[in-house]
Amino acid sequence: EPILAGRGVVKRYGEVVALAGVDISIRPGEVIAIVGPSGSGKSTLLHVLAGILPADDGEVFLGTQAITRLTETERSKLRRTAFGFVFQSGMLVAELTAEENVALPLLLAGAPREKGIAAAREWLVRLGLGGLAGRRPGEVSGGQLQRMAIARALAHRPRVIFADEPTGALDTRTGEETITALLTVAQETNAAVVIVTHDESVARRAQRVIEMRDGRIAVRAAV
Ligand code: ADP
Ligand code: ADP
């Protein structure tokens, strides 16, 4: 029983067919890497699966629920509750401290402030950032920033985590540590992880690698 599935997903930008009918099935707790050349549709696939972009045709299912049939308001609620995002653009709020940033999804989901902050502190400790709870995003290193984003993505225990080039701005060792942190905490909560990456060392950590070519999934030889 997949946690997330795309069936015949089509997405066009004017004349450009970014997704030409994609079928994909992701099991609970599974780690999937999406690779492929620039412009092959990786980001578009991630955004459609995550309910950020509407599909032009086909369906995306979260469990048995067709999220492609929801209104934008309903999808927005679903993104805040069922999904977690680790994007390069961060989505961390510069003016807030680490613990406030990590607590934010919990507070938006209705948790009382004290409870949200306490939970956020625990997540920061788990990611080795226990001493940085009061720092703002501009006051930590790149690797710490990515772990902060991971804590934020996981704090509300999403069922699927979407990561777009999570190691893109990091050196090799920090990138490895970041991926290890992400996969460890995802496994602890049985969250599925969908990672778009150019980084072979990241792709090797996935249970399954999907290669995109011209808006389709191309079969890829095992690495
Ligand atoms: P990738 O993530 O593999 O680089 P994308 O999903 O970003 O690929 O893009 C797939 C195709 O869709 C490309 O041809 C790209 O130029 C096009 N595209 C992506 N976003 C837009 C957009 N907002 N407007 C027009 N074309 C877009
Ligand atoms: P990329 O790393 O591919 O450039 P971005 O982080 O810039 O991706 O996000 C791509 C688009 O998706 C942006 O327009 C951003 O505002 C939107 N987006 C990202 N995360 C969310 C979310 N959780 N809810 C709604 N929109 C989002």
mmCIF file of C-alpha atoms and ligand atoms in Angstrom:
data_model
loop_
_atom_site.group_PDB
_atom_site.id
_atom_site.type_symbol
_atom_site.label_atom_id
_atom_site.label_comp_id
_atom_site.label_asym_id
_atom_site.label_seq_id
_atom_site.Cartn_x
_atom_site.Cartn_y
_atom_site.Cartn_z
ATOM 1 C CA GLU A 1 0.000 0.000 0.000
ATOM 2 C CA PRO A 2 1.828 3.156 -1.175
ATOM 3 C CA ILE A 3 1.833 6.287 0.978
ATOM 4 C CA LEU A 4 2.243 8.481 -2.103
ATOM 5 C CA ALA A 5 1.511 7.692 -5.741
ATOM 6 C CA GLY A 6 1.391 9.519 -9.062
ATOM 7 C CA ARG A 7 -0.721 8.065 -11.871
ATOM 8 C CA GLY A 8 -0.282 9.397 -15.401
ATOM 9 C CA VAL A 9 0.842 12.780 -14.109
ATOM 10 C CA VAL A 10 1.076 15.447 -16.818
ATOM 11 C CA LYS A 11 2.341 18.996 -16.344
ATOM 12 C CA ARG A 12 2.799 21.576 -19.082
ATOM 13 C CA TYR A 13 4.225 25.072 -19.058
ATOM 14 C CA GLY A 14 2.662 26.516 -22.207
ATOM 15 C CA GLU A 15 4.168 24.455 -25.029
ATOM 16 C CA VAL A 16 6.722 22.762 -22.783
ATOM 17 C CA VAL A 17 5.677 19.334 -21.528
ATOM 18 C CA ALA A 18 7.534 19.114 -18.210
ATOM 19 C CA LEU A 19 5.877 15.829 -17.137
ATOM 20 C CA ALA A 20 4.620 13.558 -19.913
ATOM 21 C CA GLY A 21 2.594 11.023 -17.886
ATOM 22 C CA VAL A 22 4.550 9.874 -14.836
ATOM 23 C CA ASP A 23 3.661 6.812 -12.768
ATOM 24 C CA ILE A 24 5.376 6.511 -9.419
ATOM 25 C CA SER A 25 4.636 4.711 -6.174
ATOM 26 C CA ILE A 26 6.327 5.360 -2.839
ATOM 27 C CA ARG A 27 5.978 3.095 0.196
ATOM 28 C CA PRO A 28 5.836 4.326 3.805
ATOM 29 C CA GLY A 29 9.369 4.899 5.066
ATOM 30 C CA GLU A 30 10.907 4.468 1.619
ATOM 31 C CA VAL A 31 13.779 6.713 0.512
ATOM 32 C CA ILE A 32 13.668 7.652 -3.181
ATOM 33 C CA ALA A 33 16.183 9.736 -5.088
ATOM 34 C CA ILE A 34 15.092 11.495 -8.274
ATOM 35 C CA VAL A 35 18.027 12.165 -10.605
ATOM 36 C CA GLY A 36 18.435 13.196 -14.255
ATOM 37 C CA PRO A 37 19.682 16.043 -16.430
ATOM 38 C CA SER A 38 18.747 19.646 -15.874
ATOM 39 C CA GLY A 39 15.321 20.373 -17.368
ATOM 40 C CA SER A 40 14.209 16.719 -17.270
ATOM 41 C CA GLY A 41 11.309 17.474 -14.907
ATOM 42 C CA LYS A 42 12.685 16.532 -11.474
ATOM 43 C CA SER A 43 11.620 19.699 -9.653
ATOM 44 C CA THR A 44 8.264 19.748 -11.394
ATOM 45 C CA LEU A 45 7.632 16.146 -10.340
ATOM 46 C CA LEU A 46 8.578 16.960 -6.741
ATOM 47 C CA HIS A 47 6.313 20.009 -6.690
ATOM 48 C CA VAL A 48 3.339 18.158 -8.201
ATOM 49 C CA LEU A 49 3.743 15.188 -5.831
ATOM 50 C CA ALA A 50 3.934 17.657 -2.931
ATOM 51 C CA GLY A 51 0.735 19.421 -3.984
ATOM 52 C CA ILE A 52 2.598 22.688 -4.553
ATOM 53 C CA LEU A 53 1.868 22.700 -8.297
ATOM 54 C CA PRO A 54 -1.440 21.475 -9.730
ATOM 55 C CA ALA A 55 -1.226 18.716 -12.374
ATOM 56 C CA ASP A 56 -2.771 19.212 -15.832
ATOM 57 C CA ASP A 57 -3.744 15.552 -16.030
ATOM 58 C CA GLY A 58 -3.451 12.390 -13.967
ATOM 59 C CA GLU A 59 -3.761 11.984 -10.206
ATOM 60 C CA VAL A 60 -1.589 12.155 -7.119
ATOM 61 C CA PHE A 61 -2.688 10.059 -4.154
ATOM 62 C CA LEU A 62 -1.702 10.428 -0.515
ATOM 63 C CA GLY A 63 -2.754 7.012 0.698
ATOM 64 C CA THR A 64 -6.209 6.699 -0.851
ATOM 65 C CA GLN A 65 -6.884 10.445 -1.028
ATOM 66 C CA ALA A 66 -6.603 12.050 -4.491
ATOM 67 C CA ILE A 67 -4.827 15.286 -3.602
ATOM 68 C CA THR A 68 -5.106 16.456 -7.208
ATOM 69 C CA ARG A 69 -8.850 16.826 -6.586
ATOM 70 C CA LEU A 70 -8.515 19.058 -3.554
ATOM 71 C CA THR A 71 -8.896 22.823 -3.582
ATOM 72 C CA GLU A 72 -5.778 24.952 -3.081
ATOM 73 C CA THR A 73 -6.881 25.631 0.525
ATOM 74 C CA GLU A 74 -7.224 21.918 1.251
ATOM 75 C CA ARG A 75 -3.866 21.155 -0.375
ATOM 76 C CA SER A 76 -2.247 23.910 1.637
ATOM 77 C CA LYS A 77 -3.553 22.338 4.847
ATOM 78 C CA LEU A 78 -2.322 18.932 3.723
ATOM 79 C CA ARG A 79 1.173 20.336 3.012
ATOM 80 C CA ARG A 80 1.351 21.705 6.543
ATOM 81 C CA THR A 81 0.218 18.476 8.189
ATOM 82 C CA ALA A 82 1.241 15.465 6.071
ATOM 83 C CA PHE A 83 4.339 16.789 4.309
ATOM 84 C CA GLY A 84 7.710 18.201 5.331
ATOM 85 C CA PHE A 85 9.960 20.286 3.066
ATOM 86 C CA VAL A 86 13.738 20.638 2.950
ATOM 87 C CA PHE A 87 14.319 23.104 0.126
ATOM 88 C CA GLN A 88 17.461 25.034 -0.741
ATOM 89 C CA SER A 89 15.662 28.311 -0.406
ATOM 90 C CA GLY A 90 15.385 27.208 3.210
ATOM 91 C CA MET A 91 11.956 28.448 4.179
ATOM 92 C CA LEU A 92 13.498 29.360 7.517
ATOM 93 C CA VAL A 93 12.425 32.771 8.758
ATOM 94 C CA ALA A 94 15.476 35.015 9.196
ATOM 95 C CA GLU A 95 13.989 36.975 12.099
ATOM 96 C CA LEU A 96 13.123 33.885 14.170
ATOM 97 C CA THR A 97 15.456 31.788 16.327
ATOM 98 C CA ALA A 98 16.157 28.133 15.547
ATOM 99 C CA GLU A 99 13.632 26.939 18.130
ATOM 100 C CA GLU A 100 10.976 29.352 16.862
ATOM 101 C CA ASN A 101 11.586 28.276 13.263
ATOM 102 C CA VAL A 102 11.347 24.595 14.125
ATOM 103 C CA ALA A 103 8.243 25.180 16.266
ATOM 104 C CA LEU A 104 6.481 27.137 13.513
ATOM 105 C CA PRO A 105 4.852 24.181 11.699
ATOM 106 C CA LEU A 106 3.575 22.906 15.061
ATOM 107 C CA LEU A 107 2.181 26.315 16.011
ATOM 108 C CA LEU A 108 0.540 26.650 12.583
ATOM 109 C CA ALA A 109 -1.017 23.231 13.147
ATOM 110 C CA GLY A 110 -2.523 24.569 16.388
ATOM 111 C CA ALA A 111 -0.075 23.464 19.111
ATOM 112 C CA PRO A 112 0.216 25.811 22.125
ATOM 113 C CA ARG A 113 3.412 27.888 22.076
ATOM 114 C CA GLU A 114 5.066 26.263 25.140
ATOM 115 C CA LYS A 115 4.496 22.780 23.769
ATOM 116 C CA GLY A 116 5.710 23.728 20.296
ATOM 117 C CA ILE A 117 8.907 25.277 21.632
ATOM 118 C CA ALA A 118 9.600 22.295 23.908
ATOM 119 C CA ALA A 119 9.183 19.871 21.007
ATOM 120 C CA ALA A 120 11.351 22.069 18.781
ATOM 121 C CA ARG A 121 14.162 21.964 21.362
ATOM 122 C CA GLU A 122 14.019 18.166 21.380
ATOM 123 C CA TRP A 123 14.288 18.038 17.598
ATOM 124 C CA LEU A 124 17.239 20.424 17.641
ATOM 125 C CA VAL A 125 19.007 18.187 20.203
ATOM 126 C CA ARG A 126 18.371 15.131 18.015
ATOM 127 C CA LEU A 127 20.023 16.893 15.106
ATOM 128 C CA GLY A 128 23.021 17.962 17.172
ATOM 129 C CA LEU A 129 21.898 21.586 17.401
ATOM 130 C CA GLY A 130 20.976 21.616 21.085
ATOM 131 C CA GLY A 131 23.283 24.518 21.814
ATOM 132 C CA LEU A 132 21.958 26.659 18.963
ATOM 133 C CA ALA A 133 18.268 26.898 19.884
ATOM 134 C CA GLY A 134 18.508 30.668 20.344
ATOM 135 C CA ARG A 135 20.470 31.411 17.149
ATOM 136 C CA ARG A 136 18.926 32.898 14.037
ATOM 137 C CA PRO A 137 19.475 31.286 10.592
ATOM 138 C CA GLY A 138 22.080 33.936 9.697
ATOM 139 C CA GLU A 139 24.147 33.028 12.747
ATOM 140 C CA VAL A 140 24.940 29.366 11.962
ATOM 141 C CA SER A 141 27.022 27.458 9.359
ATOM 142 C CA GLY A 142 25.624 26.014 6.104
ATOM 143 C CA GLY A 143 25.492 22.484 7.509
ATOM 144 C CA GLN A 144 23.835 23.659 10.699
ATOM 145 C CA LEU A 145 21.346 25.623 8.615
ATOM 146 C CA GLN A 146 20.420 22.494 6.641
ATOM 147 C CA ARG A 147 19.989 20.501 9.863
ATOM 148 C CA MET A 148 17.826 23.325 11.200
ATOM 149 C CA ALA A 149 15.695 23.021 8.044
ATOM 150 C CA ILE A 150 15.492 19.249 8.582
ATOM 151 C CA ALA A 151 14.371 19.701 12.188
ATOM 152 C CA ARG A 152 11.729 22.089 10.927
ATOM 153 C CA ALA A 153 10.612 19.682 8.189
ATOM 154 C CA LEU A 154 10.252 16.808 10.660
ATOM 155 C CA ALA A 155 8.864 18.434 13.793
ATOM 156 C CA HIS A 156 5.211 17.837 12.894
ATOM 157 C CA ARG A 157 5.998 14.184 11.998
ATOM 158 C CA PRO A 158 5.092 14.335 8.329
ATOM 159 C CA ARG A 159 4.390 11.150 6.412
ATOM 160 C CA VAL A 160 6.452 12.303 3.418
ATOM 161 C CA ILE A 161 9.510 14.563 3.377
ATOM 162 C CA PHE A 162 10.423 16.329 0.132
ATOM 163 C CA ALA A 163 14.027 17.464 -0.245
ATOM 164 C CA ASP A 164 15.176 19.498 -3.258
ATOM 165 C CA GLU A 165 18.989 19.419 -3.602
ATOM 166 C CA PRO A 166 19.474 19.249 0.173
ATOM 167 C CA THR A 167 23.277 19.106 -0.135
ATOM 168 C CA GLY A 168 23.585 21.560 -3.038
ATOM 169 C CA ALA A 169 25.291 24.304 -1.059
ATOM 170 C CA LEU A 170 27.389 22.052 1.210
ATOM 171 C CA ASP A 171 30.872 20.526 1.054
ATOM 172 C CA THR A 172 31.071 16.734 0.691
ATOM 173 C CA ARG A 173 31.513 15.877 4.357
ATOM 174 C CA THR A 174 28.840 18.281 5.605
ATOM 175 C CA GLY A 175 26.547 16.969 2.857
ATOM 176 C CA GLU A 176 27.068 13.376 4.021
ATOM 177 C CA GLU A 177 26.357 14.375 7.619
ATOM 178 C CA THR A 178 23.230 16.237 6.565
ATOM 179 C CA ILE A 179 21.856 13.279 4.611
ATOM 180 C CA THR A 180 22.660 10.919 7.473
ATOM 181 C CA ALA A 181 20.798 13.206 9.884
ATOM 182 C CA LEU A 182 17.817 13.424 7.538
ATOM 183 C CA LEU A 183 17.584 9.691 6.877
ATOM 184 C CA THR A 184 18.075 8.747 10.530
ATOM 185 C CA VAL A 185 15.272 10.910 11.834
ATOM 186 C CA ALA A 186 13.028 10.027 8.871
ATOM 187 C CA GLN A 187 13.507 6.343 9.645
ATOM 188 C CA GLU A 188 12.677 6.894 13.310
ATOM 189 C CA THR A 189 9.305 8.339 12.317
ATOM 190 C CA ASN A 190 8.737 6.015 9.312
ATOM 191 C CA ALA A 191 8.488 9.039 7.013
ATOM 192 C CA ALA A 192 9.054 8.440 3.301
ATOM 193 C CA VAL A 193 11.732 10.684 1.764
ATOM 194 C CA VAL A 194 11.748 11.979 -1.820
ATOM 195 C CA ILE A 195 15.052 13.660 -2.696
ATOM 196 C CA VAL A 196 15.857 15.509 -5.930
ATOM 197 C CA THR A 197 19.626 15.513 -6.282
ATOM 198 C CA HIS A 198 22.566 15.851 -8.676
ATOM 199 C CA ASP A 199 24.830 14.333 -6.053
ATOM 200 C CA GLU A 200 25.737 10.663 -6.694
ATOM 201 C CA SER A 201 26.713 10.153 -3.057
ATOM 202 C CA VAL A 202 23.216 11.248 -2.025
ATOM 203 C CA ALA A 203 21.556 9.009 -4.635
ATOM 204 C CA ARG A 204 23.535 6.034 -3.327
ATOM 205 C CA ARG A 205 21.903 6.463 0.079
ATOM 206 C CA ALA A 206 18.412 5.981 -1.400
ATOM 207 C CA GLN A 207 16.639 2.629 -1.534
ATOM 208 C CA ARG A 208 15.484 3.437 -5.042
ATOM 209 C CA VAL A 209 16.819 5.805 -7.700
ATOM 210 C CA ILE A 210 14.482 7.177 -10.335
ATOM 211 C CA GLU A 211 15.989 8.814 -13.382
ATOM 212 C CA MET A 212 13.998 11.449 -15.242
ATOM 213 C CA ARG A 213 14.479 12.077 -18.986
ATOM 214 C CA ASP A 214 12.346 14.511 -20.957
ATOM 215 C CA GLY A 215 9.486 14.432 -18.469
ATOM 216 C CA ARG A 216 9.395 10.653 -18.158
ATOM 217 C CA ILE A 217 10.898 8.092 -15.809
ATOM 218 C CA ALA A 218 13.751 6.324 -17.577
ATOM 219 C CA VAL A 219 14.828 2.894 -16.410
ATOM 220 C CA ARG A 220 18.144 3.044 -14.657
ATOM 221 C CA ALA A 221 20.654 0.267 -14.207
ATOM 222 C CA ALA A 222 21.357 -0.618 -10.580
ATOM 223 C CA VAL A 223 24.394 1.197 -9.172
HETATM 224 P P1 ADP B 1 14.689 19.835 -13.504
HETATM 225 O O1 ADP B 1 14.249 19.978 -12.092
HETATM 226 O O2 ADP B 1 14.972 18.415 -13.892
HETATM 227 O O3 ADP B 1 15.817 20.742 -13.862
HETATM 228 P P2 ADP B 1 12.228 21.224 -14.147
HETATM 229 O O4 ADP B 1 11.131 20.432 -13.573
HETATM 230 O O5 ADP B 1 12.704 22.409 -13.423
HETATM 231 O O6 ADP B 1 13.462 20.232 -14.438
HETATM 232 O O7 ADP B 1 11.830 21.680 -15.624
HETATM 233 C C1 ADP B 1 11.258 20.784 -16.582
HETATM 234 C C2 ADP B 1 10.961 21.589 -17.836
HETATM 235 O O8 ADP B 1 9.948 22.547 -17.572
HETATM 236 C C3 ADP B 1 12.128 22.373 -18.400
HETATM 237 O O9 ADP B 1 12.030 22.373 -19.803
HETATM 238 C C4 ADP B 1 11.921 23.732 -17.834
HETATM 239 O O10 ADP B 1 12.523 24.711 -18.649
HETATM 240 C C5 ADP B 1 10.425 23.855 -17.823
HETATM 241 N N1 ADP B 1 9.945 24.741 -16.733
HETATM 242 C C6 ADP B 1 10.095 24.532 -15.410
HETATM 243 N N2 ADP B 1 9.491 25.505 -14.697
HETATM 244 C C7 ADP B 1 8.934 26.350 -15.593
HETATM 245 C C8 ADP B 1 8.142 27.535 -15.481
HETATM 246 N N3 ADP B 1 7.811 28.054 -14.313
HETATM 247 N N4 ADP B 1 7.754 28.118 -16.635
HETATM 248 C C9 ADP B 1 8.065 27.589 -17.832
HETATM 249 N N5 ADP B 1 8.781 26.464 -18.009
HETATM 250 C C10 ADP B 1 9.213 25.844 -16.912
HETATM 251 P P1 ADP B 2 13.756 25.016 -5.922
HETATM 252 O O1 ADP B 2 14.741 24.520 -4.892
HETATM 253 O O2 ADP B 2 13.363 23.970 -6.941
HETATM 254 O O3 ADP B 2 14.119 26.322 -6.517
HETATM 255 P P2 ADP B 2 11.971 26.467 -4.231
HETATM 256 O O4 ADP B 2 12.334 26.204 -2.808
HETATM 257 O O5 ADP B 2 12.425 27.730 -4.825
HETATM 258 O O6 ADP B 2 12.390 25.210 -5.108
HETATM 259 O O7 ADP B 2 10.400 26.364 -4.313
HETATM 260 C C1 ADP B 2 9.787 26.312 -5.567
HETATM 261 C C2 ADP B 2 8.404 26.912 -5.448
HETATM 262 O O8 ADP B 2 7.598 26.145 -4.566
HETATM 263 C C3 ADP B 2 8.431 28.333 -4.907
HETATM 264 O O9 ADP B 2 7.513 29.106 -5.624
HETATM 265 C C4 ADP B 2 7.996 28.153 -3.455
HETATM 266 O O10 ADP B 2 7.345 29.291 -2.984
HETATM 267 C C5 ADP B 2 7.060 26.989 -3.568
HETATM 268 N N1 ADP B 2 6.988 26.239 -2.318
HETATM 269 C C6 ADP B 2 7.983 25.593 -1.730
HETATM 270 N N2 ADP B 2 7.566 25.000 -0.623
HETATM 271 C C7 ADP B 2 6.253 25.280 -0.491
HETATM 272 C C8 ADP B 2 5.246 24.943 0.446
HETATM 273 N N3 ADP B 2 5.489 24.203 1.521
HETATM 274 N N4 ADP B 2 4.017 25.395 0.246
HETATM 275 C C9 ADP B 2 3.748 26.134 -0.805
HETATM 276 N N5 ADP B 2 4.634 26.490 -1.741
HETATM 277 C C10 ADP B 2 5.884 26.065 -1.585
#
